[in-house]
GROMACS .gro file of C-alpha atoms in nm:
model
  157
    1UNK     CA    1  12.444   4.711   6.328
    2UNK     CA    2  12.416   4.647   6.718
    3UNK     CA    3  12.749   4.680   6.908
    4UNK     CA    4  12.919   4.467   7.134
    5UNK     CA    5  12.778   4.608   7.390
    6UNK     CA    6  12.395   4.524   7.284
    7UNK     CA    7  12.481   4.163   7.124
    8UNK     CA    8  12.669   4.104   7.493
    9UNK     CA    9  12.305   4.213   7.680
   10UNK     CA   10  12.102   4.010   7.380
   11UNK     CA   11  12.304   3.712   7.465
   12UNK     CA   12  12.322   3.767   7.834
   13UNK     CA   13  11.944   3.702   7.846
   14UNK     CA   14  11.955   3.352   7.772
   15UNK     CA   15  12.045   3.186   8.126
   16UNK     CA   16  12.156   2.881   7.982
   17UNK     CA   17  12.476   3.038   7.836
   18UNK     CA   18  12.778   3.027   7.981
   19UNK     CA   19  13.068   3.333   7.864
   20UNK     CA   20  13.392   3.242   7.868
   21UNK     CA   21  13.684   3.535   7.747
   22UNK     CA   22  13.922   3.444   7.488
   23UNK     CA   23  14.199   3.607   7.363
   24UNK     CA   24  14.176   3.987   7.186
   25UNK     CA   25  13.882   4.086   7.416
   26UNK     CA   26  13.670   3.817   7.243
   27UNK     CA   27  13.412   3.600   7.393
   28UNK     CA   28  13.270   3.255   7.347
   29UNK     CA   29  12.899   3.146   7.514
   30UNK     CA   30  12.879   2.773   7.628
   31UNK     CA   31  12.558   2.568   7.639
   32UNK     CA   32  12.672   2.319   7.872
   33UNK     CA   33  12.379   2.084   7.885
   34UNK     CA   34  12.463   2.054   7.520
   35UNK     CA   35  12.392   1.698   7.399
   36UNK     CA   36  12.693   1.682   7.231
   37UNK     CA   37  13.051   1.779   7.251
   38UNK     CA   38  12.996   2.102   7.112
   39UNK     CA   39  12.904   2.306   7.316
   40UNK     CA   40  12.979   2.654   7.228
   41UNK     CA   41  12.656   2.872   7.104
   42UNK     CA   42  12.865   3.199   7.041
   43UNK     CA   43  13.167   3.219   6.873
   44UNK     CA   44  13.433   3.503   6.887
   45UNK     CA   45  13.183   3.789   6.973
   46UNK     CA   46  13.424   4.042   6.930
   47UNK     CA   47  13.455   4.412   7.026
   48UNK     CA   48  13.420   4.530   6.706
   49UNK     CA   49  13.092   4.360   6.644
   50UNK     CA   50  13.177   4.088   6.501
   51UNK     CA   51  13.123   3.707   6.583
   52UNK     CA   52  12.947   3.384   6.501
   53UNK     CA   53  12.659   3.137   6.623
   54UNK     CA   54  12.679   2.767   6.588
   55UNK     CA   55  12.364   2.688   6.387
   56UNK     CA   56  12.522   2.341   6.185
   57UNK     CA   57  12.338   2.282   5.941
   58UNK     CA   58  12.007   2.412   6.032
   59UNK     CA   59  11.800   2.481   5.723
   60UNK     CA   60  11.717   2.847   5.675
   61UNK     CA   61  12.070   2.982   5.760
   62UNK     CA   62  12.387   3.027   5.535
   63UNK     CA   63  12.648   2.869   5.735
   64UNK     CA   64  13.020   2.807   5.681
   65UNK     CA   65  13.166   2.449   5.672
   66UNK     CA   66  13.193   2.433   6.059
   67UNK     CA   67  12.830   2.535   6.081
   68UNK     CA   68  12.873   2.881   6.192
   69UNK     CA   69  12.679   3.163   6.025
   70UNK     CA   70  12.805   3.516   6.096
   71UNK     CA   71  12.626   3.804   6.308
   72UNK     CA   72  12.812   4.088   6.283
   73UNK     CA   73  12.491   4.256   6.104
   74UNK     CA   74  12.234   4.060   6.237
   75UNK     CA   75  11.905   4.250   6.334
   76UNK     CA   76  11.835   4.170   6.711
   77UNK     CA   77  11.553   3.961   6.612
   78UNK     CA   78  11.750   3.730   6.392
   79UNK     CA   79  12.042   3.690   6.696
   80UNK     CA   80  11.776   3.598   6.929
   81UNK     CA   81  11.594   3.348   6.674
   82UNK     CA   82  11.965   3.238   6.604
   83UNK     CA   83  12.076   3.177   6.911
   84UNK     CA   84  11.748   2.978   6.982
   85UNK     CA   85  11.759   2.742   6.729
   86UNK     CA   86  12.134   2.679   6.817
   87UNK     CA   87  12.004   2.588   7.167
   88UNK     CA   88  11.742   2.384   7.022
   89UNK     CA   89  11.978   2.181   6.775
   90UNK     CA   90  12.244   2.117   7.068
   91UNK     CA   91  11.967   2.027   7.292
   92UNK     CA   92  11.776   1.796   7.076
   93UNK     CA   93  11.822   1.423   7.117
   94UNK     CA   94  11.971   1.231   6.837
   95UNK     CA   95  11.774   1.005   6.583
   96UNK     CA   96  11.966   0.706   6.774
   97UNK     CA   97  11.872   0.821   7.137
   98UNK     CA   98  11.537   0.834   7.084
   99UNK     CA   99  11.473   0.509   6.894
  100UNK     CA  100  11.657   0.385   7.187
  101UNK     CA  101  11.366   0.510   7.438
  102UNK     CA  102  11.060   0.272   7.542
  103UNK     CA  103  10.718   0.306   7.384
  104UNK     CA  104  10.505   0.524   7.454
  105UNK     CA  105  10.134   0.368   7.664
  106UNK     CA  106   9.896   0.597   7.518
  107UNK     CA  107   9.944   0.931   7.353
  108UNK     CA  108  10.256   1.166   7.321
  109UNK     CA  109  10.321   1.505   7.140
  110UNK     CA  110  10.582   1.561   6.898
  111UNK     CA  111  10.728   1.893   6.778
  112UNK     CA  112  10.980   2.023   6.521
  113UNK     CA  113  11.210   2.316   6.506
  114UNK     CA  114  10.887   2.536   6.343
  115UNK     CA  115  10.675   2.478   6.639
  116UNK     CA  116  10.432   2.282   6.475
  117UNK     CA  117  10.327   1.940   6.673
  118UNK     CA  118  10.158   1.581   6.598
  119UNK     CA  119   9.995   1.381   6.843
  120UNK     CA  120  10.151   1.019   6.825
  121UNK     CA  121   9.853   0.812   7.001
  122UNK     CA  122   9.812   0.392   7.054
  123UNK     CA  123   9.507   0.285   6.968
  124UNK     CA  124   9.332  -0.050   6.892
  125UNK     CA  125   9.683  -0.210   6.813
  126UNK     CA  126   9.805   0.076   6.603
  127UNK     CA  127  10.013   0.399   6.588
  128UNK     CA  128   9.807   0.683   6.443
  129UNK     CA  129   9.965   1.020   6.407
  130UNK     CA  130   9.717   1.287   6.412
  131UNK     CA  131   9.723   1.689   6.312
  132UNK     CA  132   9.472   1.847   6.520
  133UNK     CA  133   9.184   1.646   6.547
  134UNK     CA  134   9.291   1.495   6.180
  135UNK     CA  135   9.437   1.172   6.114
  136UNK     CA  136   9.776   1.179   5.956
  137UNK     CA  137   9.903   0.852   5.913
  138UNK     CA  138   9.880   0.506   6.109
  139UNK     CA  139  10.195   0.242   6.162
  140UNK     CA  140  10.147  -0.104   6.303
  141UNK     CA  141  10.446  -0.064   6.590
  142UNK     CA  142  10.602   0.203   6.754
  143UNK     CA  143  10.886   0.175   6.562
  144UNK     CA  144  10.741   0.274   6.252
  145UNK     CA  145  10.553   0.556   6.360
  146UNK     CA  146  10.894   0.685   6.535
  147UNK     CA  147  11.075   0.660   6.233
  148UNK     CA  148  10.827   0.808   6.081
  149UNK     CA  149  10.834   1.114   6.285
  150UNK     CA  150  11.210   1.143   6.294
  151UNK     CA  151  11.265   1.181   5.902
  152UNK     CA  152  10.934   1.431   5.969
  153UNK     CA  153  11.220   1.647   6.165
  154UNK     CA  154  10.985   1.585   6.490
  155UNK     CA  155  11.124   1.491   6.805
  156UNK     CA  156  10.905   1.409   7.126
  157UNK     CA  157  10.833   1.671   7.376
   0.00000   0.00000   0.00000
C-alpha cells in the first residue's frame, strides 16, 4: 500500500489539481476547469492512507453511490489511471453541449475514454465515419452522425 506521503507526490504531479486541507489532516484535490459543479478529483486523502477519487460512473471501476471508488490500496498505476479518467469525465463536454456546437466543414477526429478515434469527414453531401482508412458508417446530416458518435461514447477532439 503507498502512504500518504507517495499518493500526496502521485497526485501532486497532475498540475491541474488544486489541494485544499480539510479537517483531521485530510485533503481534497480540485479540478477547477471542471465542466461541472463537481469539481473535486480527490476525496479525503487521509494520513493513514486512505481516501477516494471521483470516477461517477465510469465503466471499469466499482464505485459507491456518489461515484467515488476507494484508493487506499490502489497500486500507483491504477491512482494515476484513476485520477486520469476522473479528469477526463469532469472535463468532457456533455451530450447537450456538443449537439449544441456548429458543423463541422470538412473532417474532424473523435475519441473516447480508451483512446481509440474515428474520423467524422463531409463528403459528397454525407457524413461518413471512418476507422483508419475503413468506412464505418455514413449519415445524411451532421446531426445524425453526431448522435451517432455520442451513444459511441466519442466526443470530438
Amino acid at each position: 500500500m503507498l502512504t500518504f506521503e507517495e499518493k500526496k507526490a502521485i497526485i501532486d504531479t497532475f498540475p491541474q489539481l488544486t489541494a485544499k486541507d480539510v479537517s483531521m489532516k485530510r485533503v481534497n484535490y480540485h479540478f477547477e476547469d471542471s465542466l461541472y459543479e463537481k469539481t473535486v478529483v480527490v476525496y479525503h486523502l487521509h494520513p493513514n492512507g486512505n481516501g477516494f477519487v471521483f470516477v461517477g460512473d465510469l465503466p471499469g471501476y466499482e464505485a459507491n453511490e456518489k461515484g467515488l471508488v476507494n484508493i487506499r490500496e490502489a497500486s500507483e498505476s491504477e491512482l494515476r489511471a484513476a485520477i486520469a479518467d476522473s479528469i477526463r469525465y469532469l472535463s468532457d463536454k456533455t451530450e447537450e453541449e456538443v449537439i449544441e456546437q456548429e458543423p463541422i466543414s470538412k473532417e474532424e477526429e473523435w475519441r473516447n475514454r480508451e483512446g481509440q478515434t474515428l474520423l467524422l469527414a463531409n463528403e459528397d453531401e454525407l457524413w461518413n465515419v471512418y476507422t483508419g482508412l475503413n468506412l464505418e458508417e455514413s449519415f445524411e446530416s451532421f446531426k445524425e452522425a453526431e448522435r451517432y458518435l455520442l451513444e459511441e461514447g466519442f466526443r470530438p477532439k
